[in-house]
XYZ file of C-alpha atoms in Angstrom:
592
model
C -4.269 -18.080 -41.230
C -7.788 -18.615 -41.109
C -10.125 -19.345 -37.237
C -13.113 -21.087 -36.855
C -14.639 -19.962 -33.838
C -17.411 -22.136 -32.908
C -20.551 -19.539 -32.168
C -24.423 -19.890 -30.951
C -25.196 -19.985 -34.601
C -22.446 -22.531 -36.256
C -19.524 -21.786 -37.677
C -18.014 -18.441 -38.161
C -14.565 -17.682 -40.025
C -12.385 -14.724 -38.561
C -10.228 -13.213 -41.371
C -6.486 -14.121 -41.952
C -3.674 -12.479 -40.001
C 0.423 -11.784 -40.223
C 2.242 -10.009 -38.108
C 4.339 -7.616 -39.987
C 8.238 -8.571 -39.650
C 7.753 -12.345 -39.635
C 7.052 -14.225 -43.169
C 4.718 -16.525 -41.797
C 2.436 -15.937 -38.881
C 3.944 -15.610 -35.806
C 4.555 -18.731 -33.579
C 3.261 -17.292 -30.277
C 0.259 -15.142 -31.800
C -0.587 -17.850 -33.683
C -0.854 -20.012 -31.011
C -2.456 -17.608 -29.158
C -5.511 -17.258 -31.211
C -5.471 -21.191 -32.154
C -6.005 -21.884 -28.186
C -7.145 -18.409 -26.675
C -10.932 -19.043 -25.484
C -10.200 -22.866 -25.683
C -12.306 -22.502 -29.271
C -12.459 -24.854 -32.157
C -9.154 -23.378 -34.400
C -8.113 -24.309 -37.962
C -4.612 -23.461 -38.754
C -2.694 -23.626 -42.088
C 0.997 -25.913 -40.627
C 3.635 -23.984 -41.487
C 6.040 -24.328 -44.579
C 9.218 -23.837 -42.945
C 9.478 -24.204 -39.136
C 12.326 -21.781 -39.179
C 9.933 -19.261 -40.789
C 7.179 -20.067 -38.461
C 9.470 -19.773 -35.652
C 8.746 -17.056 -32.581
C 10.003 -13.639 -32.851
C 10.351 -13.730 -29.216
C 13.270 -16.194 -29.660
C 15.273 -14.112 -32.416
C 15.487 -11.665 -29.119
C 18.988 -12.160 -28.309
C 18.976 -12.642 -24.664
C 15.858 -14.374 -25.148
C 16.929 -17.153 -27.205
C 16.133 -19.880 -25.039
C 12.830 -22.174 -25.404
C 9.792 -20.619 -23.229
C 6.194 -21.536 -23.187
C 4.185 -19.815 -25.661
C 1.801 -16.520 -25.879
C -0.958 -18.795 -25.677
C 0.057 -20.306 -22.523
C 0.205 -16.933 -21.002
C -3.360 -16.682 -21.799
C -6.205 -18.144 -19.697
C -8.795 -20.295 -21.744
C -12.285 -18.704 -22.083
C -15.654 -20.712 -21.908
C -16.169 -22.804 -24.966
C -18.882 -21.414 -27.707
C -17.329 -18.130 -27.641
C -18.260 -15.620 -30.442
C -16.196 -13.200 -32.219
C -16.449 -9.829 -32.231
C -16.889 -8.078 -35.758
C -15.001 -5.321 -36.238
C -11.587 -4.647 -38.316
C -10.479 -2.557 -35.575
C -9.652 -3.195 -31.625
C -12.461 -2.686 -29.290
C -11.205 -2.091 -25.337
C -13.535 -3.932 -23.083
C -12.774 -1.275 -20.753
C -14.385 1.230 -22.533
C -17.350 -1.012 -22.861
C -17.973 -2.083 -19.286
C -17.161 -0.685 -15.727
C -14.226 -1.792 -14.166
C -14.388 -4.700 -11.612
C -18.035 -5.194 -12.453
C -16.795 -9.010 -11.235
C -15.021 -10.920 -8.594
C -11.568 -9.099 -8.050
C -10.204 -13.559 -8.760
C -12.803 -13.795 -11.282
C -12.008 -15.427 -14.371
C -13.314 -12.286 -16.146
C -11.356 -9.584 -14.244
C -8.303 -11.443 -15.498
C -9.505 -11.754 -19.225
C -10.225 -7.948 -18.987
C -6.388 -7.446 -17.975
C -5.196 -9.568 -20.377
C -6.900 -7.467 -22.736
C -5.516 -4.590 -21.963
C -1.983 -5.576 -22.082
C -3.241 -7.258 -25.597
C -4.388 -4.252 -26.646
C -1.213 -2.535 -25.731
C 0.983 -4.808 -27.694
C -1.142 -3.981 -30.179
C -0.610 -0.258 -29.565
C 2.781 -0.092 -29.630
C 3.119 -2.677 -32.830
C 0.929 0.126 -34.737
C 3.030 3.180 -33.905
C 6.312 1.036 -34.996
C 4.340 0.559 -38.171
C 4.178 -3.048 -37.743
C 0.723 -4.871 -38.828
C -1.066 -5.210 -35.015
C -3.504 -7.098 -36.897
C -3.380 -11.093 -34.768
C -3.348 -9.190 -31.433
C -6.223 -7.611 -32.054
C -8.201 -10.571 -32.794
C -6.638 -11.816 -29.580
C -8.413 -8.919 -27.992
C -11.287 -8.913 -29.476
C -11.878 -13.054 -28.472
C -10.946 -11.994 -25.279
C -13.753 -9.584 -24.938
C -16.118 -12.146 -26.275
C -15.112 -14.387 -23.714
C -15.821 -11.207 -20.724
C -19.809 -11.654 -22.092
C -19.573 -15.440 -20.843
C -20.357 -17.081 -17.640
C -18.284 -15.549 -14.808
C -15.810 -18.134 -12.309
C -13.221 -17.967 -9.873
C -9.896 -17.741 -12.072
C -7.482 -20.995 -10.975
C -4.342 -20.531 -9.433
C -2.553 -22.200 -12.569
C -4.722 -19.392 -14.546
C -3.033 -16.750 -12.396
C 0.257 -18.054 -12.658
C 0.103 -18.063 -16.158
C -0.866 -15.164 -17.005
C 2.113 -13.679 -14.976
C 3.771 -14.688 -18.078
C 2.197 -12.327 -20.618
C 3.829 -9.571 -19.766
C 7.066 -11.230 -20.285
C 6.046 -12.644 -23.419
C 4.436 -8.879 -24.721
C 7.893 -7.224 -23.803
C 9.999 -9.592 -25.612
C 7.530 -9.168 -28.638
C 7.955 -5.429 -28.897
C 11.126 -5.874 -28.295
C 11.751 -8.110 -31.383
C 10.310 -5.413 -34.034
C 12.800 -3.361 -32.367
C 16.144 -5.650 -32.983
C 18.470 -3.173 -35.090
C 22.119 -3.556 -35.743
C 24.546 -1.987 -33.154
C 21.615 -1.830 -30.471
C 22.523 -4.755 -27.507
C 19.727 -6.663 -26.402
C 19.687 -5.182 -23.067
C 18.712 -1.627 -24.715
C 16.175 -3.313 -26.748
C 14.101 -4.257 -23.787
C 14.634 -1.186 -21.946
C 12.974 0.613 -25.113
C 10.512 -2.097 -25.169
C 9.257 -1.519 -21.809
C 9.523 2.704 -22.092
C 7.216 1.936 -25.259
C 4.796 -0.148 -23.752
C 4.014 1.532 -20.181
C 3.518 4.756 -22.164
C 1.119 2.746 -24.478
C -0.841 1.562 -21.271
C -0.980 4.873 -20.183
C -2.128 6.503 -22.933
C -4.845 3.304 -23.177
C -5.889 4.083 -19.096
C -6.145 7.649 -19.607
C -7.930 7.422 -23.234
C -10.672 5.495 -20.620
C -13.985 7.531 -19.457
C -13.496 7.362 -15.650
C -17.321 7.444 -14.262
C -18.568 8.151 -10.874
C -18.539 4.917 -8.672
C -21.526 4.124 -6.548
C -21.081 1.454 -4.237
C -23.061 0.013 -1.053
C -23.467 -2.671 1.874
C -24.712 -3.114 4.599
C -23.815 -3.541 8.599
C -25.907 -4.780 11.493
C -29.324 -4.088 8.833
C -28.049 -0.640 7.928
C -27.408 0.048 4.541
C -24.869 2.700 4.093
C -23.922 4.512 0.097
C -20.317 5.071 -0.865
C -20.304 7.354 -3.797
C -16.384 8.253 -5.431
C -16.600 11.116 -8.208
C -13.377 11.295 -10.429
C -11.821 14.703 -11.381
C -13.843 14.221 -14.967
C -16.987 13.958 -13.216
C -17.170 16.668 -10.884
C -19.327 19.134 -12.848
C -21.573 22.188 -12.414
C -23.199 22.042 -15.739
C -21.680 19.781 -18.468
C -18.216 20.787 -18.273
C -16.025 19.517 -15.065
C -14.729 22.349 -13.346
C -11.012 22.593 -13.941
C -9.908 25.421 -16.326
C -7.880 22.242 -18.582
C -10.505 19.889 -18.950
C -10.522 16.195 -18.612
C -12.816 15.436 -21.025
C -14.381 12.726 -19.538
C -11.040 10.745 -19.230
C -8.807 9.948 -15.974
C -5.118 10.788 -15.426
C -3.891 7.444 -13.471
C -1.439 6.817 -11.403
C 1.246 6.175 -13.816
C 1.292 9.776 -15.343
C 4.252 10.457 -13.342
C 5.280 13.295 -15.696
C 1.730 15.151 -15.559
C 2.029 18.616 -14.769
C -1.545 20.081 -16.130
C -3.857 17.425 -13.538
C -3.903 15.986 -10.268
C -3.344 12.281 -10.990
C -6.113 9.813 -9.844
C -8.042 12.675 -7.955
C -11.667 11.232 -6.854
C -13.777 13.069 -4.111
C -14.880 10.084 -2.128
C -18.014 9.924 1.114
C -19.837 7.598 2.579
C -23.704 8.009 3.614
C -26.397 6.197 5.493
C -30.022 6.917 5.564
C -31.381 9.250 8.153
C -34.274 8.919 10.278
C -36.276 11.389 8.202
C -35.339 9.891 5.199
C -32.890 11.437 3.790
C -29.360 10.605 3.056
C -26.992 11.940 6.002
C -23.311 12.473 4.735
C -20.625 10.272 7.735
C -17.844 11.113 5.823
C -16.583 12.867 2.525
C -13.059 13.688 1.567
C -10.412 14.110 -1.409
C -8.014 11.587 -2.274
C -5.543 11.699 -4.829
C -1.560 10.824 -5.902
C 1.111 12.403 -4.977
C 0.947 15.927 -6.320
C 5.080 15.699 -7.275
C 5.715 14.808 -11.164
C 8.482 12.889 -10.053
C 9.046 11.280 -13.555
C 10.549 14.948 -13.910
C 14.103 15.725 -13.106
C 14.232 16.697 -9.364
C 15.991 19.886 -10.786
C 13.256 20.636 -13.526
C 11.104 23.858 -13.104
C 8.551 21.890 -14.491
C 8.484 19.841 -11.754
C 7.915 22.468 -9.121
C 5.054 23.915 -10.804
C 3.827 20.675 -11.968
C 3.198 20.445 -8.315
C 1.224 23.381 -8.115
C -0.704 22.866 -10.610
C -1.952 19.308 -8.595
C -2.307 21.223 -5.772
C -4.448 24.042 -7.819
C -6.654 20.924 -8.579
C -6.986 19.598 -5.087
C -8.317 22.814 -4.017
C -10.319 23.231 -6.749
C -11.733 19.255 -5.911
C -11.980 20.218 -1.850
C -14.171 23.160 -2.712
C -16.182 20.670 -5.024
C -16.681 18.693 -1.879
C -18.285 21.653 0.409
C -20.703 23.185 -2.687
C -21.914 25.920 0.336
C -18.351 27.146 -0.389
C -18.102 26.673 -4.373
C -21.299 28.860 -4.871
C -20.107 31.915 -2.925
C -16.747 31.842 -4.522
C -18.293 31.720 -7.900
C -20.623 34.186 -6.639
C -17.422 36.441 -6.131
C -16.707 35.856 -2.488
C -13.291 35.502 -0.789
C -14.008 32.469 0.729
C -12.219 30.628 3.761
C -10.917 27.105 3.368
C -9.115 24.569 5.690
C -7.578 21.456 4.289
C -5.809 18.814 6.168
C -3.654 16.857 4.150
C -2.439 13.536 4.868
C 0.306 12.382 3.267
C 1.418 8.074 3.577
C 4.673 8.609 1.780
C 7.724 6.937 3.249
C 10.920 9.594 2.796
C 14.109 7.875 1.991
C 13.217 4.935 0.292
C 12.028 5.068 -3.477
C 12.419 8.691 -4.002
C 9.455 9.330 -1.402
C 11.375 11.654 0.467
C 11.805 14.283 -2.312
C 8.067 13.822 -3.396
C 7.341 14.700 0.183
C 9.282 17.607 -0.046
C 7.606 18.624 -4.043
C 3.994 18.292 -1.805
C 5.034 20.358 0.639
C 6.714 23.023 -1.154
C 3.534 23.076 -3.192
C 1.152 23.314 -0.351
C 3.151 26.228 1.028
C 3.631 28.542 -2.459
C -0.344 28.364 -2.412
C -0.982 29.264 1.335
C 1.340 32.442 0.417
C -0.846 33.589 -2.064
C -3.685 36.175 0.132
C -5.928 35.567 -1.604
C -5.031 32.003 -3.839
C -6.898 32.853 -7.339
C -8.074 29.975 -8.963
C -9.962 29.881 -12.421
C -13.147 27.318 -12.745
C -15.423 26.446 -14.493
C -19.098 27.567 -13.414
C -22.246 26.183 -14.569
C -22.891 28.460 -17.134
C -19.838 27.338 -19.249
C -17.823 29.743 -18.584
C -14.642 30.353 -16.835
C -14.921 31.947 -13.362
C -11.783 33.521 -11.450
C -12.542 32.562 -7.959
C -10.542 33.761 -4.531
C -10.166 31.486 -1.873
C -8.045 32.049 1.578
C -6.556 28.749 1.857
C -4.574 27.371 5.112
C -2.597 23.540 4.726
C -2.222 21.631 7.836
C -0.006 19.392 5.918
C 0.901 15.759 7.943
C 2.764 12.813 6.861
C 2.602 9.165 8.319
C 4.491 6.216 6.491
C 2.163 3.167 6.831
C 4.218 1.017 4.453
C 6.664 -1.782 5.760
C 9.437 0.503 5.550
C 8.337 3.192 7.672
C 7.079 0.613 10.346
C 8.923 -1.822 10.706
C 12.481 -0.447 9.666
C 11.621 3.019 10.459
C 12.413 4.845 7.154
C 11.725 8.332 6.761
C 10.602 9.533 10.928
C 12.811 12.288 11.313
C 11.473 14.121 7.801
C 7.631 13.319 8.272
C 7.799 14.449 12.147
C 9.091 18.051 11.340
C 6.438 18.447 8.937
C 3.868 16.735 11.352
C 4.903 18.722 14.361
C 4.166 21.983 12.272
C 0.486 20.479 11.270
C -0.228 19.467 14.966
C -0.065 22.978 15.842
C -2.092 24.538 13.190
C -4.676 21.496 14.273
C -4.377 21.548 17.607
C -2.370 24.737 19.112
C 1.243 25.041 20.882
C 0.522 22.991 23.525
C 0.267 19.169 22.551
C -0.334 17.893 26.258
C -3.663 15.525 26.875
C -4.320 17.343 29.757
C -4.562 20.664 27.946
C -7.673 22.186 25.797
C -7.354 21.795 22.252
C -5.748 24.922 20.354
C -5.738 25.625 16.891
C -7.902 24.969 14.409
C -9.824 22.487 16.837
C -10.375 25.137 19.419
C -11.340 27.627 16.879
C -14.014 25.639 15.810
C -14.725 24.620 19.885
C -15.403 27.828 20.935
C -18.551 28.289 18.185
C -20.190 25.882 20.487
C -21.178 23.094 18.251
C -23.857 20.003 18.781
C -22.912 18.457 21.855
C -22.539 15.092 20.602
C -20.250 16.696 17.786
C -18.129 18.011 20.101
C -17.522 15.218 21.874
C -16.117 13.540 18.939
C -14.111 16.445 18.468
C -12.799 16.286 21.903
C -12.099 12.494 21.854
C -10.223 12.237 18.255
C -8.114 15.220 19.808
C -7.013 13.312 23.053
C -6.526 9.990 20.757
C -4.155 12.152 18.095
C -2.204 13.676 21.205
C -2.022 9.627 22.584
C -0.346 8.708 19.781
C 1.710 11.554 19.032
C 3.038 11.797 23.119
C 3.389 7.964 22.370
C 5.412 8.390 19.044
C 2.725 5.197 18.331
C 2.347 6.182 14.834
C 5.726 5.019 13.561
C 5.364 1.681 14.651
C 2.284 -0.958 13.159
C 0.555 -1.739 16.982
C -2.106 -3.112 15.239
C -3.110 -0.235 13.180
C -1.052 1.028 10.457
C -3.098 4.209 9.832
C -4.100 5.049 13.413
C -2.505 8.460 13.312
C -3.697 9.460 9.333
C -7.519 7.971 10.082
C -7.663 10.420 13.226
C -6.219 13.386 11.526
C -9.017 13.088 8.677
C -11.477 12.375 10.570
C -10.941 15.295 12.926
C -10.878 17.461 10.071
C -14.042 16.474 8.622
C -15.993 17.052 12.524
C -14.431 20.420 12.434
C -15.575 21.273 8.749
C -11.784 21.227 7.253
C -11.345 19.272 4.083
C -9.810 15.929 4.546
C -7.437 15.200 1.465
C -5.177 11.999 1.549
C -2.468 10.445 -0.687
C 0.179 8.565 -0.786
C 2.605 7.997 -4.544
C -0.355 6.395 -6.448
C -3.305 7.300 -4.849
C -4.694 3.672 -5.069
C -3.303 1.001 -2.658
C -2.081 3.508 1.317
C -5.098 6.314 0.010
C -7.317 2.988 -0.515
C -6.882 1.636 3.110
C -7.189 5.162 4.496
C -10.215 5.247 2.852
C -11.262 2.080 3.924
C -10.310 2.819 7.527
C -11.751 6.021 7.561
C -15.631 4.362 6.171
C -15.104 1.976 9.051
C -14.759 3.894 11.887
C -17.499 6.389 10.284
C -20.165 3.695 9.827
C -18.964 2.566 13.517
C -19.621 6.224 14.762
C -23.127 5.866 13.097
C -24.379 3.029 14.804
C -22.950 4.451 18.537
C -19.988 2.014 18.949
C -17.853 5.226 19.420
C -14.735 5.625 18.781
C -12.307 2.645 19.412
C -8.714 3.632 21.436
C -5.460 3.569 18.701
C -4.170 -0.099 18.266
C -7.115 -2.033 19.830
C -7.871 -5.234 18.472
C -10.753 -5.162 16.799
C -13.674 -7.188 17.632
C -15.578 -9.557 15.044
C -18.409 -7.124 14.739
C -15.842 -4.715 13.627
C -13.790 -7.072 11.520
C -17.135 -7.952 9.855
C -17.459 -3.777 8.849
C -14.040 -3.477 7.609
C -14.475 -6.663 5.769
C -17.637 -4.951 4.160
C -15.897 -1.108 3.521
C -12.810 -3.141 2.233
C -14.738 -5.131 -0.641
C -17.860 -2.958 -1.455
C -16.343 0.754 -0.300
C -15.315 1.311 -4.178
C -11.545 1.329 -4.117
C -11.753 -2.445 -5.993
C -13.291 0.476 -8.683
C -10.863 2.761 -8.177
C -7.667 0.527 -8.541
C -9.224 -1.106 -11.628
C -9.612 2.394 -13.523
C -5.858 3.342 -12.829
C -4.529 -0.391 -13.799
C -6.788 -2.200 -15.730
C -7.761 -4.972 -12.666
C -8.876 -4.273 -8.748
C -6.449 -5.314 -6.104
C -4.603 -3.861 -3.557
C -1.132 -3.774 -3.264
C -1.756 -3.318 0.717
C -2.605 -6.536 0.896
C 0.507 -9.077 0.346
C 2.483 -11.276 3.023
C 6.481 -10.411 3.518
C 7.466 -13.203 5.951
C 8.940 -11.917 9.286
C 8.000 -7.661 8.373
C 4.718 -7.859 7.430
C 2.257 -5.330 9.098
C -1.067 -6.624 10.714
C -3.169 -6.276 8.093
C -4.315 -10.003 7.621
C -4.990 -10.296 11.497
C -6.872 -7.276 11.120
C -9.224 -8.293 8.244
C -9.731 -11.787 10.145
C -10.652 -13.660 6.919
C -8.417 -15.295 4.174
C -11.155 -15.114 1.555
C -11.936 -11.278 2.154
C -8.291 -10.777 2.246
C -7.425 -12.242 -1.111
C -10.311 -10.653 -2.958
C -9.039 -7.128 -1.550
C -5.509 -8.569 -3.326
C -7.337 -9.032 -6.153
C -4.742 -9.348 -9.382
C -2.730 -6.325 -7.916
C 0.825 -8.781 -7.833
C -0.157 -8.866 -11.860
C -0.075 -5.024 -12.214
């Protein structure tokens, strides 16, 4: 089969391609690349229609007539050139992720790539000829260098189809005799989500720099992936990432932390110079659950994550990182938040992986860590490391039909003390950790904060407010990392994927930080916010970096957050106050 694509130049012919397994070129494919980028196509008809006939309908419970491959796949902009190369080139390792629109006509072409490209994959490791899919992908990419649009809602629904259409491909190269149909898909989809995680991880995940702008402040968000947090030019974890990312789908990762970023917001001081709000560590859930709960793997999978959010928190406070590589026993606090949701979806025994984790390393006197310094060597470093370790489901299920309460509190109530002391009443000091830090008689205006993100996390406690939505979802996880960061404690947050909760933590927690900034102080749990503040979570929501973030781990930005279940839905589209910034925080995240 030979293309014309119609080019700036004239006329250029792409070579011919066949699918391996099918005499003829495949139906779908073909039609794929005749009408993929809405380009000028000339195809060779077919000399037998059986032949020429889809292999997606030799699938036997897929016999029936669908629409094609090509129908799955949005049209590009017309004039679109092809790419010369024999082999596939991944737009994602080309250009950043959600560079446009998260509806943009171009974020979906660069998904639809990606699950091109890992047809294509999985087709080469079957030793089947990959060879039309990648010219699929690579007109794809040529169509990312055009013109940028909003993508149609007949474009979206469309392309819902593709994945449909990819698994039934795989699935018919691997048809055997004595295998049902219904196994065949199962090892379909097994071979293709490892396919897109190996093409997601082969990625190189880059620092994301992000800004906006409130009330004619501009304010810097800066997120620094585990492969980019470096002394010298080597990140700092004893198994290096090489430059790659370990996304949220590595569910049976038990050397990394999966989808581990520092992340802080900044604004610019009065003197000039940058002045830190807020910085943190955010990350997955440190349980390999794709591991057998019984595995010994799994426990010190777990571990191991937790080794690298240490190693990450002490990253974050470089005071710290220099006197333990210096060969100090150095202190460090971390207050983990945890948005998991026990009892529903295996949450509950993740919970219980992160916990157990956090607790073998506190045991350790002093936890011994090797990293790298530098110099480019390894370092064995010794750090004295405490957990205040909370949970809060923010999810549907813990908020509306109360999943999980009774698991997270025990863990919570144990947390509150370390944070706060014994004694949990308003009228009562602050103990703990927060009176600790009290008593070295801080700036004033610090301690106030202090003070007033105490009394609010005792409100809501005494109140048992934060298993129920009131208006704000994460009223009880925002306070506890915010807290931690005014007391100089490392704030780390997760929830199972690190992407969609940890993104509208994150979000919450640049809101109320940039809010703090400009003296709007600290609004009371479950207030309605006003427009001014609507118009700053609006801004932290589209241009605080987690569209970046979510696009690295899946291929497009969206937020899974961010979706409407009639009757249970939290208030999450009251609090945004605007349908437009609402769906472009969705982004494509109902295609991933």
């Amino acid at each position: 089969m030979s293309i014309l694509l119609t080019t700036s130049q004239g006329v250029a012919t792409a070579p011919s391609t066949q699918v391996s397994g099918a005499s003829k070129p495949v139906g779908r494919v073909a039609a794929a690349v005749e009408h993929c980028g809405n380009v000028a196509t000339q195809l060779s008809p077919p000399q037998n229609t059986d032949e020429y006939r889809s292999p997606f309908q030799r699938v036997g419970a897929f016999r029936g007539e669908r629409p094609n491959l090509a129908q799955a796949l949005v049209k590009a902009p017309e004039k679109v050139g092809c790419v010369p190369s024999d082999e596939m080139v991944l737009l994602s390792g080309q250009a950043k992720p959600a560079s446009a629109s998260p509806i943009s006509i171009q974020t979906l072409f660069a998904l639809q790539q990606t699950r091109v490209d890992t047809a294509a994959l999985v087709l080469g490791q079957l030793g089947k000829d990959p060879t039309a899919l990648k010219h699929i992908s690579e007109q794809l990419q040529a169509s990312c260098l055009k013109d940028d649009r909003a993508a149609t809602k007949a474009e979206l629904k469309a392309a819902k189809c593709l994945d449909k259409d990819i698994i039934e491909l795989v699935a018919s190269h691997l048809q055997r005799p004595g295998i049902t149909s219904k196994a065949v898909m199962r090892e379909a989809m097994a071979a293709i989500l490892s396919a897109r995680q190996a093409l997601i991880n082969g990625n190189v995940w880059n620092k994301v720099e992000t800004s906006f702008e409130h009330n004619n402040q501009r304010y810097a968000c800066t997120m620094i992936p585990a492969a980019q947090m470096k002394l010298g030019d080597k990140d700092i974890f004893p198994v290096s990432y090489r430059g790659h990312g370990v996304s949220s789908s590595s569910t049976r990762e038990i050397a990394h932390a999966t989808n581990l970023w520092t992340s802080e917001i900044r604004a610019q001081g009065h003197n000039g110079q940058e002045l830190t709000l807020f910085k943190g560590v955010r990350h997955g859930t440190l349980s390999p659950y794709g591991l057998e709960k019984a595995d010994e793997q799994r426990h010190a999978g777990a571990q191991n994550r937790a080794r690298e959010v240490v190693a990450a928190a002490l990253f974050a406070r470089p005071e710290l990182l220099r006197l333990a590589l210096a060969g100090d026993v150095v202190p460090l606090q971390l207050v983990s938040t945890s948005l998991l949701t026990g009892g529903f979806g295996g949450e509950g025994d993740m919970l219980n992986d992160q916990i157990g984790a956090w607790k073998a390393l506190c045991q350790a006197r002093p936890l011994v860590l090797s990293l790298m310094g530098g110099d480019g060597k390894q370092h064995t470093v010794r750090v004295n490391l405490e957990v205040a370790a909370f949970n809060f489901g923010v999810n549907e299920f813990a908020l509306k039909f109360h999943f999980g309460h009774t698991q997270a509190d025990c863990h919570n109530t144990i947390a509150l003390h370390q944070l706060l002391g014994e004694d949990l009443r308003r009228s009562v000091s602050p103990g703990g950790w927060v009176g600790e830090y009290l008593n070295r008689d801080p700036k004033p205006a610090n301690a106030k904060r202090v003070e007033l993100l105490s009394d609010q996390l005792k409100a809501v406690w005494a109140a048992k407010a934060h298993n129920r939505d009131g208006k704000e979802p994460y009223k009880a996880a925002q306070r506890a990392a915010m807290l931690a960061f005014e007391i100089g404690a490392v704030p780390c947050w997760n929830c199972k994927s690190g992407k969609d909760r940890t993104g509208m933590l994150d979000v919450e927690l640049k809101r109320e930080a940039v809010a703090l900034h400009q003296n709007r102080g600290l609004i009371a749990p479950g207030s309605r916010l006003t427009k001014d503040q609507q118009r700053l979570l609006q801004q932290a929501l589209l241009h605080g970096g987690n569209s970046e973030v979510q696009a690295y781990n899946t291929g497009a930005p969206g937020n899974k957050v961010m979706k409407d279940v009639p009757a249970f839905g939290l208030s999450y589209r009251s609090r945004v106050g605007d349908d437009e910034v609402w769906n472009k925080a969705q982004g494509l995240s109902r295609l991933v």
